[in-house]
């Protein structure tokens, strides 16, 4: 009965938005027990160009798991992908600002992946080319999606049957929060994700949500971006992630820049003008067959 209910809900939501250039998809509308959850994603359809590959990407802005930088890290990123032939979905996931902690964030990104794949034919998307990109805390979220699709299936825990894979096909963490360990953890993000206090932040939980400690053998190809002068998230976070990926022989790349700080996103700023970091990313995506 639950399967029928969710399918009908999906039809209801998408019939309203399918023909909008910038459609709004409500992740949990009419899903029993989740109806009041505010999570949405905003679709930016791929421009009809010769570079279109029918790939899709889910964009997760940062904000310390407390709030979201939807404009600077969300919309600008989605626009760039759409112009390069990739349909993009900006995910407005739940955060601690509205009193949400784990598993809300992981539920949202797994649900987003599920819906994109289930509606791939309608949206002209190749279900085998669905990836994720995230910034700062959003970088932690997308790497969780790349790691936990089997061990932490939060969708099935809600009683929703998933007939598609929750594994993203590629993962792009940009100046990401990675570790929950005390020495270099971004503590605001950790508090927002796990909740504050010793009860919520046991060593066991810190280990469980430290990305570098949980890389599976089937982690998707991963492209990490970081600047050495990052004043917010200590850049060694990215090095720990990359070392863990290399140890498991996961196809991965680490793009390190001497300066650029934190929060540059895909905005037209001094860092972008100097390094054009998205062009280096594009070369990697072309190698994967995500872009042409």
CSV table of C-alpha atoms in Angstrom, one decimal:
chain,number,residue,atom,x,y,z
A,1,UNK,CA,0.0,0.0,0.0
A,2,UNK,CA,2.9,2.3,0.8
A,3,UNK,CA,4.4,1.9,-2.7
A,4,UNK,CA,1.1,2.9,-4.3
A,5,UNK,CA,0.7,5.9,-2.1
A,6,UNK,CA,4.2,7.2,-2.8
A,7,UNK,CA,3.8,6.7,-6.5
A,8,UNK,CA,0.6,8.6,-6.6
A,9,UNK,CA,2.2,11.4,-4.6
A,10,UNK,CA,5.0,11.6,-7.1
A,11,UNK,CA,2.6,11.9,-10.0
A,12,UNK,CA,0.7,14.6,-8.1
A,13,UNK,CA,3.8,16.7,-7.5
A,14,UNK,CA,5.4,16.4,-10.9
A,15,UNK,CA,2.2,17.1,-12.8
A,16,UNK,CA,2.3,20.6,-11.4
A,17,UNK,CA,5.9,21.3,-12.1
A,18,UNK,CA,7.1,19.2,-15.1
A,19,UNK,CA,6.7,21.9,-17.7
A,20,UNK,CA,8.3,24.7,-15.7
A,21,UNK,CA,11.8,25.8,-16.8
A,22,UNK,CA,12.8,26.1,-13.1
A,23,UNK,CA,10.5,23.5,-11.5
A,24,UNK,CA,10.1,23.0,-7.8
A,25,UNK,CA,9.9,19.4,-6.6
A,26,UNK,CA,8.6,18.8,-3.1
A,27,UNK,CA,10.5,15.8,-1.7
A,28,UNK,CA,8.0,14.5,0.8
A,29,UNK,CA,4.6,15.8,-0.2
A,30,UNK,CA,1.9,13.2,0.5
A,31,UNK,CA,4.5,10.7,1.9
A,32,UNK,CA,2.8,9.4,5.0
A,33,UNK,CA,4.4,10.7,8.2
A,34,UNK,CA,6.6,13.1,6.2
A,35,UNK,CA,4.0,15.5,4.7
A,36,UNK,CA,5.1,18.5,6.7
A,37,UNK,CA,8.8,18.3,5.9
A,38,UNK,CA,9.9,21.4,4.0
A,39,UNK,CA,12.5,19.9,1.8
A,40,UNK,CA,12.4,20.8,-1.9
A,41,UNK,CA,14.7,20.8,-4.9
A,42,UNK,CA,14.7,23.3,-7.8
A,43,UNK,CA,15.2,22.0,-11.3
A,44,UNK,CA,17.4,23.8,-13.8
A,45,UNK,CA,16.9,22.0,-17.1
A,46,UNK,CA,19.9,21.3,-19.3
A,47,UNK,CA,20.1,23.8,-22.2
A,48,UNK,CA,19.5,22.1,-25.6
A,49,UNK,CA,23.0,22.2,-27.0
A,50,UNK,CA,25.3,19.8,-28.7
A,51,UNK,CA,27.0,19.3,-25.3
A,52,UNK,CA,23.9,17.7,-23.7
A,53,UNK,CA,24.6,14.2,-22.3
A,54,UNK,CA,21.4,13.6,-20.4
A,55,UNK,CA,23.4,13.7,-17.1
A,56,UNK,CA,22.1,15.2,-13.9
A,57,UNK,CA,23.6,16.6,-10.8
A,58,UNK,CA,22.1,17.4,-7.4
A,59,UNK,CA,23.6,20.6,-5.9
A,60,UNK,CA,24.0,20.8,-2.1
A,61,UNK,CA,24.9,24.3,-0.8
A,62,UNK,CA,26.8,24.8,2.4
A,63,UNK,CA,26.0,26.6,5.6
A,64,UNK,CA,27.4,24.5,8.5
A,65,UNK,CA,24.4,22.2,8.4
A,66,UNK,CA,22.7,25.2,10.0
A,67,UNK,CA,21.5,27.3,7.0
A,68,UNK,CA,22.0,27.2,3.3
A,69,UNK,CA,23.8,29.4,0.8
A,70,UNK,CA,21.2,28.8,-1.9
A,71,UNK,CA,22.2,31.7,-4.2
A,72,UNK,CA,26.0,31.7,-4.2
A,73,UNK,CA,26.6,28.0,-4.1
A,74,UNK,CA,23.2,26.7,-5.3
A,75,UNK,CA,21.8,28.7,-8.2
A,76,UNK,CA,25.1,29.8,-9.8
A,77,UNK,CA,26.3,26.2,-9.8
A,78,UNK,CA,23.1,24.9,-11.2
A,79,UNK,CA,23.2,27.5,-14.0
A,80,UNK,CA,26.7,26.6,-14.9
A,81,UNK,CA,25.8,22.9,-15.2
A,82,UNK,CA,22.7,23.6,-17.2
A,83,UNK,CA,24.7,25.7,-19.7
A,84,UNK,CA,27.0,22.8,-20.1
A,85,UNK,CA,24.2,20.3,-20.9
A,86,UNK,CA,23.6,18.8,-17.4
A,87,UNK,CA,20.2,19.1,-15.7
A,88,UNK,CA,20.8,20.4,-12.2
A,89,UNK,CA,18.7,20.2,-9.0
A,90,UNK,CA,19.4,22.6,-6.2
A,91,UNK,CA,18.6,20.7,-3.0
A,92,UNK,CA,17.1,22.8,-0.1
A,93,UNK,CA,17.7,20.2,2.5
A,94,UNK,CA,16.7,20.4,6.2
A,95,UNK,CA,19.1,22.1,8.6
A,96,UNK,CA,19.6,22.8,12.3
A,97,UNK,CA,18.3,26.4,11.9
A,98,UNK,CA,14.9,24.7,11.8
A,99,UNK,CA,15.9,22.3,14.5
A,100,UNK,CA,16.7,19.3,12.2
A,101,UNK,CA,19.7,17.0,12.8
A,102,UNK,CA,20.8,13.7,11.4
A,103,UNK,CA,19.2,11.7,9.7
A,104,UNK,CA,17.1,14.6,8.1
A,105,UNK,CA,19.9,15.7,5.8
A,106,UNK,CA,20.8,12.3,4.6
A,107,UNK,CA,17.1,11.4,4.1
A,108,UNK,CA,16.8,14.5,1.9
A,109,UNK,CA,19.7,13.8,-0.4
A,110,UNK,CA,18.8,10.1,-0.7
A,111,UNK,CA,15.2,11.0,-1.5
A,112,UNK,CA,16.5,13.5,-4.1
A,113,UNK,CA,18.6,10.8,-5.8
A,114,UNK,CA,15.7,8.4,-5.7
A,115,UNK,CA,13.2,10.9,-7.3
A,116,UNK,CA,15.7,11.9,-10.1
A,117,UNK,CA,16.2,8.3,-11.1
A,118,UNK,CA,12.6,7.3,-10.8
A,119,UNK,CA,11.6,10.2,-13.1
A,120,UNK,CA,14.6,10.0,-15.4
A,121,UNK,CA,12.6,9.2,-18.5
A,122,UNK,CA,10.2,12.1,-18.0
A,123,UNK,CA,13.0,14.5,-17.4
A,124,UNK,CA,15.3,13.2,-20.2
A,125,UNK,CA,18.0,12.1,-17.8
A,126,UNK,CA,20.3,9.1,-18.0
A,127,UNK,CA,19.8,7.3,-14.7
A,128,UNK,CA,23.4,6.1,-14.9
A,129,UNK,CA,24.7,9.6,-14.9
A,130,UNK,CA,23.3,11.1,-11.7
A,131,UNK,CA,25.9,12.8,-9.5
A,132,UNK,CA,26.2,15.2,-6.6
A,133,UNK,CA,28.1,18.3,-5.8
A,134,UNK,CA,28.3,20.0,-2.4
A,135,UNK,CA,30.0,22.9,-0.8
A,136,UNK,CA,31.4,23.0,2.8
A,137,UNK,CA,28.9,21.1,4.9
A,138,UNK,CA,27.1,20.2,1.7
A,139,UNK,CA,30.4,18.6,0.7
A,140,UNK,CA,30.1,16.4,3.7
A,141,UNK,CA,26.5,15.6,2.8
A,142,UNK,CA,27.4,14.5,-0.8
A,143,UNK,CA,30.2,12.3,0.4
A,144,UNK,CA,27.9,10.7,2.9
A,145,UNK,CA,25.6,10.0,0.0
A,146,UNK,CA,28.6,8.4,-1.8
A,147,UNK,CA,29.5,6.3,1.2
A,148,UNK,CA,26.2,5.4,3.0
A,149,UNK,CA,23.9,4.4,0.2
A,150,UNK,CA,24.0,0.7,1.4
A,151,UNK,CA,24.9,1.0,5.1
A,152,UNK,CA,22.6,3.9,5.9
A,153,UNK,CA,19.5,3.6,3.7
A,154,UNK,CA,17.4,6.2,5.4
A,155,UNK,CA,14.6,5.9,2.8
A,156,UNK,CA,13.9,2.2,3.6
A,157,UNK,CA,13.8,3.1,7.3
A,158,UNK,CA,10.8,5.3,6.5
A,159,UNK,CA,9.0,2.3,4.9
A,160,UNK,CA,9.5,3.6,1.4
A,161,UNK,CA,10.6,0.9,-1.1
A,162,UNK,CA,13.5,2.0,-3.3
A,163,UNK,CA,13.6,0.4,-6.7
A,164,UNK,CA,16.5,2.4,-7.9
A,165,UNK,CA,20.1,2.7,-6.6
A,166,UNK,CA,20.8,5.5,-4.1
A,167,UNK,CA,24.5,5.5,-5.1
A,168,UNK,CA,25.5,8.7,-6.9
A,169,UNK,CA,27.5,8.1,-10.1
A,170,UNK,CA,30.0,10.8,-9.2
A,171,UNK,CA,30.8,13.0,-6.1
A,172,UNK,CA,32.2,16.5,-6.0
A,173,UNK,CA,33.0,17.9,-2.5
A,174,UNK,CA,34.2,21.5,-2.7
A,175,UNK,CA,36.0,22.9,0.4
A,176,UNK,CA,34.3,20.1,2.3
A,177,UNK,CA,33.7,19.4,5.9
A,178,UNK,CA,35.1,15.8,6.2
A,179,UNK,CA,36.1,14.7,9.7
A,180,UNK,CA,34.2,14.8,13.0
A,181,UNK,CA,37.5,14.2,14.9
A,182,UNK,CA,38.3,16.9,17.5
A,183,UNK,CA,41.7,18.0,16.1
A,184,UNK,CA,40.4,19.6,12.9
A,185,UNK,CA,36.6,19.2,12.9
A,186,UNK,CA,34.4,22.1,11.9
A,187,UNK,CA,32.5,22.2,15.2
A,188,UNK,CA,29.6,24.2,14.1
A,189,UNK,CA,28.8,21.7,11.3
A,190,UNK,CA,29.3,18.8,13.8
A,191,UNK,CA,27.0,20.4,16.3
A,192,UNK,CA,24.4,21.0,13.6
A,193,UNK,CA,24.6,17.5,12.2
A,194,UNK,CA,24.8,15.5,15.3
A,195,UNK,CA,23.3,17.8,18.0
A,196,UNK,CA,25.4,19.3,20.8
A,197,UNK,CA,26.4,17.7,24.0
A,198,UNK,CA,28.3,14.5,25.0
A,199,UNK,CA,25.3,12.3,24.5
A,200,UNK,CA,25.1,13.2,20.8
A,201,UNK,CA,28.8,13.4,20.2
A,202,UNK,CA,30.2,10.2,21.5
A,203,UNK,CA,33.4,8.9,20.0
A,204,UNK,CA,31.4,6.2,18.2
A,205,UNK,CA,29.3,8.8,16.5
A,206,UNK,CA,32.3,11.0,15.6
A,207,UNK,CA,33.8,8.0,14.0
A,208,UNK,CA,30.6,7.0,12.2
A,209,UNK,CA,30.3,10.4,10.5
A,210,UNK,CA,34.0,11.0,9.8
A,211,UNK,CA,34.0,10.6,6.0
A,212,UNK,CA,37.6,9.6,5.9
A,213,UNK,CA,37.0,6.6,8.2
A,214,UNK,CA,34.1,5.1,6.2
A,215,UNK,CA,35.1,5.0,2.5
A,216,UNK,CA,33.6,1.8,0.9
A,217,UNK,CA,35.2,-0.2,-1.8
A,218,UNK,CA,32.4,1.0,-4.2
A,219,UNK,CA,32.6,4.7,-3.5
A,220,UNK,CA,31.8,6.7,-6.7
A,221,UNK,CA,34.5,8.6,-8.6
A,222,UNK,CA,35.3,11.7,-6.5
A,223,UNK,CA,36.7,15.2,-7.3
A,224,UNK,CA,37.8,17.2,-4.3
A,225,UNK,CA,38.4,21.0,-4.4
A,226,UNK,CA,40.2,23.0,-1.6
A,227,UNK,CA,42.2,26.1,-1.0
A,228,UNK,CA,45.2,26.1,1.4
A,229,UNK,CA,44.1,29.4,2.9
A,230,UNK,CA,40.6,28.3,3.8
A,231,UNK,CA,39.8,30.2,7.0
A,232,UNK,CA,36.6,28.3,7.9
A,233,UNK,CA,37.2,24.5,7.3
A,234,UNK,CA,40.8,23.5,7.9
A,235,UNK,CA,42.1,22.3,4.5
A,236,UNK,CA,43.6,19.1,5.9
A,237,UNK,CA,40.0,17.8,5.9
A,238,UNK,CA,40.2,17.5,2.1
A,239,UNK,CA,43.6,15.8,2.4
A,240,UNK,CA,42.3,13.2,4.8
A,241,UNK,CA,39.4,12.5,2.4
A,242,UNK,CA,41.7,12.2,-0.6
A,243,UNK,CA,44.2,9.9,1.2
A,244,UNK,CA,41.3,7.6,2.3
A,245,UNK,CA,40.0,7.5,-1.3
A,246,UNK,CA,43.5,6.6,-2.6
A,247,UNK,CA,43.9,3.9,0.0
A,248,UNK,CA,40.7,2.3,-1.3
A,249,UNK,CA,41.9,2.8,-5.0
A,250,UNK,CA,38.8,4.9,-5.7
A,251,UNK,CA,39.1,7.0,-8.9
A,252,UNK,CA,39.7,10.4,-7.4
A,253,UNK,CA,41.3,13.8,-7.9
A,254,UNK,CA,42.4,16.5,-5.5
A,255,UNK,CA,42.4,20.1,-6.9
A,256,UNK,CA,44.4,22.2,-4.5
A,257,UNK,CA,44.8,26.0,-4.8
A,258,UNK,CA,47.1,28.3,-2.9
A,259,UNK,CA,44.5,30.9,-2.3
A,260,UNK,CA,40.7,31.4,-2.7
A,261,UNK,CA,39.5,30.9,0.9
A,262,UNK,CA,36.1,29.5,1.5
A,263,UNK,CA,32.7,30.1,0.0
A,264,UNK,CA,33.7,31.1,-3.5
A,265,UNK,CA,31.3,28.7,-5.1
A,266,UNK,CA,30.9,29.3,-8.9
A,267,UNK,CA,30.5,33.0,-8.5
A,268,UNK,CA,32.3,35.4,-10.8
A,269,UNK,CA,34.9,36.4,-8.3
A,270,UNK,CA,38.7,37.0,-8.1
A,271,UNK,CA,39.3,33.3,-7.4
A,272,UNK,CA,37.3,32.2,-10.5
A,273,UNK,CA,38.9,34.8,-12.7
A,274,UNK,CA,42.4,33.7,-11.6
A,275,UNK,CA,42.0,29.9,-11.6
A,276,UNK,CA,38.8,29.0,-13.6
A,277,UNK,CA,38.4,26.0,-11.3
A,278,UNK,CA,35.2,24.9,-12.9
A,279,UNK,CA,37.0,24.4,-16.2
A,280,UNK,CA,39.4,21.9,-14.5
A,281,UNK,CA,36.3,20.2,-13.1
A,282,UNK,CA,34.7,20.1,-16.5
A,283,UNK,CA,37.7,18.3,-17.9
A,284,UNK,CA,37.2,15.6,-15.3
A,285,UNK,CA,33.5,15.4,-16.0
A,286,UNK,CA,34.3,15.0,-19.7
A,287,UNK,CA,36.5,12.1,-18.9
A,288,UNK,CA,33.6,10.5,-17.0
A,289,UNK,CA,31.2,11.1,-19.9
A,290,UNK,CA,29.1,13.5,-17.9
A,291,UNK,CA,29.9,16.5,-20.1
A,292,UNK,CA,31.1,16.8,-23.7
